CSV table of C-alpha atoms and ligand atoms in Angstrom, one decimal:
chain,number,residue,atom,x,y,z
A,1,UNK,CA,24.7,112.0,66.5
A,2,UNK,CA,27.2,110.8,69.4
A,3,UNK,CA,26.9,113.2,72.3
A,4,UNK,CA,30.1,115.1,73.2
A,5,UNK,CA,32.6,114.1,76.4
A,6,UNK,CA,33.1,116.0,79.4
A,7,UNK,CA,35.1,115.6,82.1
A,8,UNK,CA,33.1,115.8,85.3
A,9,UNK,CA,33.6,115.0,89.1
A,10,UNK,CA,36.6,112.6,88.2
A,11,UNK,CA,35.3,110.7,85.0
A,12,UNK,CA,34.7,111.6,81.4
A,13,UNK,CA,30.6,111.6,80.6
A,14,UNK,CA,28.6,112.8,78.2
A,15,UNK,CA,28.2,116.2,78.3
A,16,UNK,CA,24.3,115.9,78.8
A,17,UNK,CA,25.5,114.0,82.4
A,18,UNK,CA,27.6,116.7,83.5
A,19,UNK,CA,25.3,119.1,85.2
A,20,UNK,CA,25.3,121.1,88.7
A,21,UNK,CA,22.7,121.9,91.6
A,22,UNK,CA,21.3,124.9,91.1
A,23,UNK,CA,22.4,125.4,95.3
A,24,UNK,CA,26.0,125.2,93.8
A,25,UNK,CA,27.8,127.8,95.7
A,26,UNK,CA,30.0,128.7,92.4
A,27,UNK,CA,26.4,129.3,90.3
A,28,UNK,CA,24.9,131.6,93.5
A,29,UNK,CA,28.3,133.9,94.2
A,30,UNK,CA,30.5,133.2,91.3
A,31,UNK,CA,33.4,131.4,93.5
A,32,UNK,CA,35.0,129.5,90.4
A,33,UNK,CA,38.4,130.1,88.1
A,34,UNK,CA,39.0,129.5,84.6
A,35,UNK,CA,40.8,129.1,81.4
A,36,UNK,CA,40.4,128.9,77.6
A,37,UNK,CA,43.0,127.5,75.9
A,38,UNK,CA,42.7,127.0,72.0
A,39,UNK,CA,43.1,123.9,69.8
A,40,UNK,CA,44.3,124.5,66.4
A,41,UNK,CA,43.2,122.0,63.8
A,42,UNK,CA,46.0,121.6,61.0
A,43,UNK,CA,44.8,119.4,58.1
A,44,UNK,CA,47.9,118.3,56.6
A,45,UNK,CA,49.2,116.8,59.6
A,46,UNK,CA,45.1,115.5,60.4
A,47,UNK,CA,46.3,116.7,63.8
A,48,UNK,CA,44.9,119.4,66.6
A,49,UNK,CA,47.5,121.5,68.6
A,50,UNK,CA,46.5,122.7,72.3
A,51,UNK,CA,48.0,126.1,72.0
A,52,UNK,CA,50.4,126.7,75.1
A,53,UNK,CA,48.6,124.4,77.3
A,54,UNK,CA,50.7,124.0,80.5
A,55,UNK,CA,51.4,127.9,80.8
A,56,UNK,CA,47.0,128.4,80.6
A,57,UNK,CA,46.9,125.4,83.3
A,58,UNK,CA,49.9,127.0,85.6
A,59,UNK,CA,47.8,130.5,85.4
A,60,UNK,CA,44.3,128.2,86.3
A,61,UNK,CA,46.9,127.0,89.7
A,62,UNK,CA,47.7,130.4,90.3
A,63,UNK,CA,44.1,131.6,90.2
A,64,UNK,CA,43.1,129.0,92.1
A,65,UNK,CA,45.5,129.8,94.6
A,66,UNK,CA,44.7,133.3,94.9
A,67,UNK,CA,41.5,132.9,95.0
A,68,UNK,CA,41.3,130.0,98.2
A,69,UNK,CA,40.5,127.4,96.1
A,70,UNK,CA,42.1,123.9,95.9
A,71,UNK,CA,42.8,121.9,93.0
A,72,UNK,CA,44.1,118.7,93.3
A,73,UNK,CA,45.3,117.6,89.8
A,74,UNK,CA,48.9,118.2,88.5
A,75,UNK,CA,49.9,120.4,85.4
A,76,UNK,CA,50.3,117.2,83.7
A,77,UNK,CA,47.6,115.4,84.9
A,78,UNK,CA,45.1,118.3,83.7
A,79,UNK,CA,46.6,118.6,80.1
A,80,UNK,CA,46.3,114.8,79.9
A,81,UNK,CA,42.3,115.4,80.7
A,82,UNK,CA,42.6,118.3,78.1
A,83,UNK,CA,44.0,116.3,75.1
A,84,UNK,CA,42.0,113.1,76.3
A,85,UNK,CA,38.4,115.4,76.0
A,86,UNK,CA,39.3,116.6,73.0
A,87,UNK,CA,40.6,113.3,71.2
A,88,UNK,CA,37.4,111.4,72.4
A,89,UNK,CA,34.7,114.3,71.0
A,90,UNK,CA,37.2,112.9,67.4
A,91,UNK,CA,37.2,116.9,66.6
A,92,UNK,CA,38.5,118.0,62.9
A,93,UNK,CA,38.4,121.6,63.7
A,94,UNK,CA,39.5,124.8,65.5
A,95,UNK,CA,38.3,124.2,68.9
A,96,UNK,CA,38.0,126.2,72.6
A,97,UNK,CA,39.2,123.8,75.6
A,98,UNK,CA,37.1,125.2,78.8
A,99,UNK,CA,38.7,124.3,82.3
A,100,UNK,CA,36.8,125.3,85.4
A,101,UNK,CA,37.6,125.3,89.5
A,102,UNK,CA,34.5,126.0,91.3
A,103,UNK,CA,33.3,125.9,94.6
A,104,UNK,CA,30.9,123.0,94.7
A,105,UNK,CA,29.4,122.7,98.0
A,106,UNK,CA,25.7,123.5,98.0
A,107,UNK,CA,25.6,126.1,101.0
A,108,UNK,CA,24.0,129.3,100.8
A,109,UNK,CA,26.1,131.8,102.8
A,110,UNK,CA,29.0,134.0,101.3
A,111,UNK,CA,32.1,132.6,103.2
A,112,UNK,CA,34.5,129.8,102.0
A,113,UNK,CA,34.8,128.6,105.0
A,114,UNK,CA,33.3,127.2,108.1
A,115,UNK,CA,34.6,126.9,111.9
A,116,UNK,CA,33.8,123.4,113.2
A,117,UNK,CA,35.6,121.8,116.6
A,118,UNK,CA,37.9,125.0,116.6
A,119,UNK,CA,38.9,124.1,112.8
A,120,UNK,CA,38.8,125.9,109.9
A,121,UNK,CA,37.2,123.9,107.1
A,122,UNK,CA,37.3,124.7,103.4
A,123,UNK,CA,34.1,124.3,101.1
A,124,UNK,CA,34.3,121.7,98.9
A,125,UNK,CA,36.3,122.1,94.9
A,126,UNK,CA,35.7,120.4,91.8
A,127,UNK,CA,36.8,120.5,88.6
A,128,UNK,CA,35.0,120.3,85.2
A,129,UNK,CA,36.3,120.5,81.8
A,130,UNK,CA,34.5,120.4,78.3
A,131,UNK,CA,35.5,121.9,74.7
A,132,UNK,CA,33.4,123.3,72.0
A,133,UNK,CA,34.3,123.9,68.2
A,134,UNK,CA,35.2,127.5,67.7
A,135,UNK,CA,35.8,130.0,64.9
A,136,UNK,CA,36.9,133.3,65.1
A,137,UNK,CA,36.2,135.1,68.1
A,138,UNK,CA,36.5,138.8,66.9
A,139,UNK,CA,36.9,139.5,63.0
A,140,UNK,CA,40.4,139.1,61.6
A,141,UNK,CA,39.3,140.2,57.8
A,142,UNK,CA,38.8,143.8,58.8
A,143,UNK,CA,39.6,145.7,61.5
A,144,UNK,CA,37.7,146.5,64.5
A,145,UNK,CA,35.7,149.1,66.4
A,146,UNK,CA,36.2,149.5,69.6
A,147,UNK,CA,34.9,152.3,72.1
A,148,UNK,CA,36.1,153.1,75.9
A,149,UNK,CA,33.7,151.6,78.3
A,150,UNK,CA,31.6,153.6,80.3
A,151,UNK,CA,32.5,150.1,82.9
A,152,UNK,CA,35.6,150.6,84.7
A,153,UNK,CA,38.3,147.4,84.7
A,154,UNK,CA,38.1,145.6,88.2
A,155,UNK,CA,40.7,146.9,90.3
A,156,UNK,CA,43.2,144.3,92.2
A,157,UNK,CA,41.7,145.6,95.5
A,158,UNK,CA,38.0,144.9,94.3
A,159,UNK,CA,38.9,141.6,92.8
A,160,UNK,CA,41.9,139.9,92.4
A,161,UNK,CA,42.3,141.3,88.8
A,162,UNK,CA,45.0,138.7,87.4
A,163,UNK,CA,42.9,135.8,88.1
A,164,UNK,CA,40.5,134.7,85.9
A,165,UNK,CA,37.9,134.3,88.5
A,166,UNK,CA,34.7,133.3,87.0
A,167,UNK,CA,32.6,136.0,88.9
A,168,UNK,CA,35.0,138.8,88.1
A,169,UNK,CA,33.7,138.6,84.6
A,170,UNK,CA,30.3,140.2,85.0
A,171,UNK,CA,32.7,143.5,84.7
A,172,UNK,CA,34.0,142.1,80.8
A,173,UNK,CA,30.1,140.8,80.2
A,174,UNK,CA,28.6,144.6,80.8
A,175,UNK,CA,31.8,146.3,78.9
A,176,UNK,CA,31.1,144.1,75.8
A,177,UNK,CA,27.2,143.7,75.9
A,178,UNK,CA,27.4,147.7,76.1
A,179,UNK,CA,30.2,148.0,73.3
A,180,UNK,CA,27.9,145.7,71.0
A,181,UNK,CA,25.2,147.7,71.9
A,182,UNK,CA,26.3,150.5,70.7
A,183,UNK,CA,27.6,149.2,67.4
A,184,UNK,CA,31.2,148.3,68.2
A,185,UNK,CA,33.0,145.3,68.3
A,186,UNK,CA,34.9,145.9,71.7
A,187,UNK,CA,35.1,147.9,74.8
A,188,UNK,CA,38.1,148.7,75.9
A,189,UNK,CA,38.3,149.2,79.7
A,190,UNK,CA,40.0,151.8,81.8
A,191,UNK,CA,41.5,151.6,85.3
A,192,UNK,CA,40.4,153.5,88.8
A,193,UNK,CA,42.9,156.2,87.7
A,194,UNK,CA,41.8,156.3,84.0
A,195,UNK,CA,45.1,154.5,82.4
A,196,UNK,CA,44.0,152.3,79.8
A,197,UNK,CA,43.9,148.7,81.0
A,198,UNK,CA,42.3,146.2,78.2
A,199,UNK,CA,39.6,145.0,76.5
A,200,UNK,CA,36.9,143.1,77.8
A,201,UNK,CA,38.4,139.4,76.8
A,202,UNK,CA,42.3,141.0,75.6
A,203,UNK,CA,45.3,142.4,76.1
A,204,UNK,CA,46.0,145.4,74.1
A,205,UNK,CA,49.1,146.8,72.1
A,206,UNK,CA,49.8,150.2,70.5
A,207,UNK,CA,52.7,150.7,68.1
A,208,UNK,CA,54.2,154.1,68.5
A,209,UNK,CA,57.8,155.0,66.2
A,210,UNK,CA,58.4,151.2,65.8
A,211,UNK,CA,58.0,150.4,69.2
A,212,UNK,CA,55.5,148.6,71.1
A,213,UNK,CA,53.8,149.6,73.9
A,214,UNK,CA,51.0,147.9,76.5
A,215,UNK,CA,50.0,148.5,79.8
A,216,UNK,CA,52.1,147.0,83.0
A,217,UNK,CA,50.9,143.6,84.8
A,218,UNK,CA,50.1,146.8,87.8
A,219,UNK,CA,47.3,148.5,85.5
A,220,UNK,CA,44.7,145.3,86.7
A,221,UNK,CA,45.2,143.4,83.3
A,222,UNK,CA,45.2,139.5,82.9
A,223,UNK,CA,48.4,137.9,82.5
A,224,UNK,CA,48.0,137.2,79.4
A,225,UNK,CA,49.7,134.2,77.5
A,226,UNK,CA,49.0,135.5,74.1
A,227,UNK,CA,50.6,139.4,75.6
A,228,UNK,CA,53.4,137.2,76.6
A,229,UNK,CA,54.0,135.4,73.6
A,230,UNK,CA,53.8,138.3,71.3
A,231,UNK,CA,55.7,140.2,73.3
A,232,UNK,CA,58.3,137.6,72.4
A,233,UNK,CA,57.8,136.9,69.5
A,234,UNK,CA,58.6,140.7,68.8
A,235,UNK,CA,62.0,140.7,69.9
A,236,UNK,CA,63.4,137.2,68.7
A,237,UNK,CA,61.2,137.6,65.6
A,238,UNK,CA,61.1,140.7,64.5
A,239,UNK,CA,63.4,142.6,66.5
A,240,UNK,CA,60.9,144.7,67.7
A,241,UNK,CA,60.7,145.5,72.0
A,242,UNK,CA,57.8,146.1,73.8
A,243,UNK,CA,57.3,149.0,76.3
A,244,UNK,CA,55.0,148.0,79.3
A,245,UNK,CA,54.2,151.4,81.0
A,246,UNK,CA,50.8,152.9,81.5
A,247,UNK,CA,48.6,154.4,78.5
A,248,UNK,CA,46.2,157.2,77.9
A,249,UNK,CA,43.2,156.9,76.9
A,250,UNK,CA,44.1,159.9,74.2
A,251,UNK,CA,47.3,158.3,72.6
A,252,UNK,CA,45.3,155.2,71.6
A,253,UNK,CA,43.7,157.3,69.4
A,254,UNK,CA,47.3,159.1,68.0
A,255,UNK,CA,48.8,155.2,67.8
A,256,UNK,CA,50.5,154.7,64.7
A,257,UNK,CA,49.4,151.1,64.9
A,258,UNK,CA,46.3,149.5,67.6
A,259,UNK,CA,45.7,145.7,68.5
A,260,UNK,CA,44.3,143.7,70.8
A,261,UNK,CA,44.8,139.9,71.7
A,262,UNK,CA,44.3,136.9,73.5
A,263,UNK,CA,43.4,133.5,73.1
A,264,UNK,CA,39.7,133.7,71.6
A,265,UNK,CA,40.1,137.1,70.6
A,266,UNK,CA,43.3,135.7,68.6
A,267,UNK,CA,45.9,139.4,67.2
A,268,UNK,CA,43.2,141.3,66.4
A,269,UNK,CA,44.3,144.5,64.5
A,270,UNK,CA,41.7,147.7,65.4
A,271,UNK,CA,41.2,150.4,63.2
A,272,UNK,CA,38.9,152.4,65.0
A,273,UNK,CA,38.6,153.4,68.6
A,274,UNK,CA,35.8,156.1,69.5
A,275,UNK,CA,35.3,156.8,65.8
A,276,UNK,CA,38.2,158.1,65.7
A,277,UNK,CA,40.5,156.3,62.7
A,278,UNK,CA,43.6,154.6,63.9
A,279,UNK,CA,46.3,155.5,61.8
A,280,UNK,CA,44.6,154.7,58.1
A,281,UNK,CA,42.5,152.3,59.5
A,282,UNK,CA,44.1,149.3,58.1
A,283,UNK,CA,46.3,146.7,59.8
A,284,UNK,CA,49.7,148.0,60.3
A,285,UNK,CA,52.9,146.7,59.7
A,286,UNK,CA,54.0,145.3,62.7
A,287,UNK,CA,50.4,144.0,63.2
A,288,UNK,CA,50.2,142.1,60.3
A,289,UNK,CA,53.7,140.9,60.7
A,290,UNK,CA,52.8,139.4,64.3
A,291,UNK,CA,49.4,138.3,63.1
A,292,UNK,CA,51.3,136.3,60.6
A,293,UNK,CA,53.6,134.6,63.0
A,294,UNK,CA,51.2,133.8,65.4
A,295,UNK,CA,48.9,132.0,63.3
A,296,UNK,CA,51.6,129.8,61.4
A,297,UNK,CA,52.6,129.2,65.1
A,298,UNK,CA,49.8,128.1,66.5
A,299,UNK,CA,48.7,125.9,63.8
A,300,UNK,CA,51.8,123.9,64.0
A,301,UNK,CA,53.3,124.9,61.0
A,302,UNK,CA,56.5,126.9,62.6
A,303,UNK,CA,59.0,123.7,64.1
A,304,UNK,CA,60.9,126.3,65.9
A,305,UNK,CA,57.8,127.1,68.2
A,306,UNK,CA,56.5,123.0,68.8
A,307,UNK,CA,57.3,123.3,72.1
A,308,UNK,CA,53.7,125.3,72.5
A,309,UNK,CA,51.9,123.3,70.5
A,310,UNK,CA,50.4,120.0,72.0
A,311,UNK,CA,49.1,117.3,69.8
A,312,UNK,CA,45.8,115.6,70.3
A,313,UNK,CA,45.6,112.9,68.3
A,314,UNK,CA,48.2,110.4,69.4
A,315,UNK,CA,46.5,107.9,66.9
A,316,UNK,CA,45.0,108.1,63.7
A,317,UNK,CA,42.1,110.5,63.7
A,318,UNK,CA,39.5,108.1,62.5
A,319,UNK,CA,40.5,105.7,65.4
A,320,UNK,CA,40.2,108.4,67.9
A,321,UNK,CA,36.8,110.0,66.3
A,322,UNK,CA,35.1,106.3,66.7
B,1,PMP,N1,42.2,139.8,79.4
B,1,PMP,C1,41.1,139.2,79.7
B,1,PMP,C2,40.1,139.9,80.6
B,1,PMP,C3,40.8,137.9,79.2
B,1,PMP,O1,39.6,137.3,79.5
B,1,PMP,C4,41.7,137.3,78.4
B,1,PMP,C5,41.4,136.0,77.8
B,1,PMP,N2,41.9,134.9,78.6
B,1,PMP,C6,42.9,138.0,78.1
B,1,PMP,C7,43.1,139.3,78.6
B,1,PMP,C8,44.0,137.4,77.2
B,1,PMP,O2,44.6,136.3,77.9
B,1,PMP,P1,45.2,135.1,77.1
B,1,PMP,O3,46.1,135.6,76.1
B,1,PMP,O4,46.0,134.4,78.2
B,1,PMP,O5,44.1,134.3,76.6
């Protein structure tokens, strides 16, 4: 079977060439950023769609950015390496697009940076990218369990918290290795002050008298593009607003409706948090409604939202696949 491409240290290789020292400063202290971005595979048009690519490659220059790291390539010259590793792996399915900055210089030592001649000199960036056929992240049949984490969300002043900074994840590993541990699906984390941030890889939504509600950008959640998009979605859609104030952990569990979301994790309705039921457990109304809209969206079936949805295949599929 032909190996899979990946774009590493300037060139697309096989992904069996694309491989780091284990002195790589990223692997030792977790000094890297990163994005997922989905691609969609729509059968009728034989076609892949990069959900919302630009706006996950902005956020990957803003982490960056925060974070002290450089990276070189332009918006469009990273969703050209995007669409290119995905057309040459010849892909007919969903798939998960994995972009990484990381500090590649093979120094042990914690700083970014070293003094030389009075100077202050950066360690070395690259840039990697590969992509992986994916399915369903969390299940979309049924609703989900979820439980609080015993594992507090990262606060800004720990970590920058709107970054997805590859290290900062160990705190969204240990919520959901713990939640899956214990039997549920999810754990969803709580800030210093015990407001109700989000889930381990989502944003999260609460429908309360036909409004929506999820926590502010200030309660040290992602920046979500899928929060974003829902949110609206919502209004031009289904004339529904969104409230962004801070949540209890106790009124998740009166919500008339629960869901979280993001780009693996996908609108995820939940229908139990802490055992207790939400509402009567199934998917409600405005969830489903959303859930609906997304998907035709991001499978290139809505013409009004193409704008998001990048096509892969530029030529016929079979060319591209050989
Ligand atoms: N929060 C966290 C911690 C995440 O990892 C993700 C997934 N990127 C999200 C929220 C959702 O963000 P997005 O919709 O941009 O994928």
């Amino acid at each position: 079977m032909a190996e899979d491409w990946a774009y590493f240290e300037g060139d697309y290789v096989p992904i069996s060439k694309a491989n780091v020292s284990i002195r790589t400063h990223a692997l030792n202290y977790g000094t890297g950023c990163f994005e997922g971005i989905r691609g969609y595979w729509n059968a009728e048009h034989e076609q892949i769609y990069l959900f919302r690519v630009r706006e996950h490659f902005e956020r990957l220059h803003r982490s960056a950015r925060a974070l002290r790291m450089s990276l070189k390539l332009s918006l469009d010259e990273l969703m050209e390496i995007a669409v290119n590793v995905v057309a040459r792996n010849g892909f007919q399915t969903d798939v998960y697009v994995r972009p990484v900055v990381y500090k590649s210089g093979a120094i042990i030592g914690l700083s970014m940076v070293r003094r030389e001649g009075g100077k202050t000199i950066f360690l070395p960036d690259d840039f990697f990218l590969f992509a992986a056929p994916l399915g369903d992240y969390l299940d979309l049949d049924e609703p989900i369990k979820c439980c609080i984490s015993t594992w507090q969300r990262i606060d800004d002043n720990v970590m920058p918290a709107r970054t997805k900074a590859t290290g900062l994840y160990l705190n969204s590993s240990l919520a959901k290795t713990e939640a899956e541990e214990n039997g549920f699906d999810e754990g969803i984390m709580l800030t210093g002050d015990g407001h109700v941030s989000e889930g381990s890889g989502e944003n999260l939504f609460i429908v309360r008298d036909g409004v929506l509600i999820t926590p502010t950008l200030a309660d040290n959640i992602l920046e979500g593009i899928t929060r974003s998009t829902l949110i609206q979605l919502a209004k031009d859609e289904l004339g529904v607003d969104t409230v962004e104030r801070q949540i209890d952990r106790s009124e998740l569990y009166v919500a008339d409706e629960l869901f979280l979301c993001g780009t693996g994790a996908q609108v995820a309705a939940v229908g139990e948090v802490d055992h207790r039921t939400i509402a009567d457990g199934n998917a409600g109304p405005i969830t489903s409604q959303l859930m609906k809209l997304y998907f035709d969206i991001v499978k290139g079936k809505n013409p009004k939202y193409a704008d998001w949805c990048t096509a892969v295949y530029t030529t016929e599929v079979a060319a591209a696949s050989t």
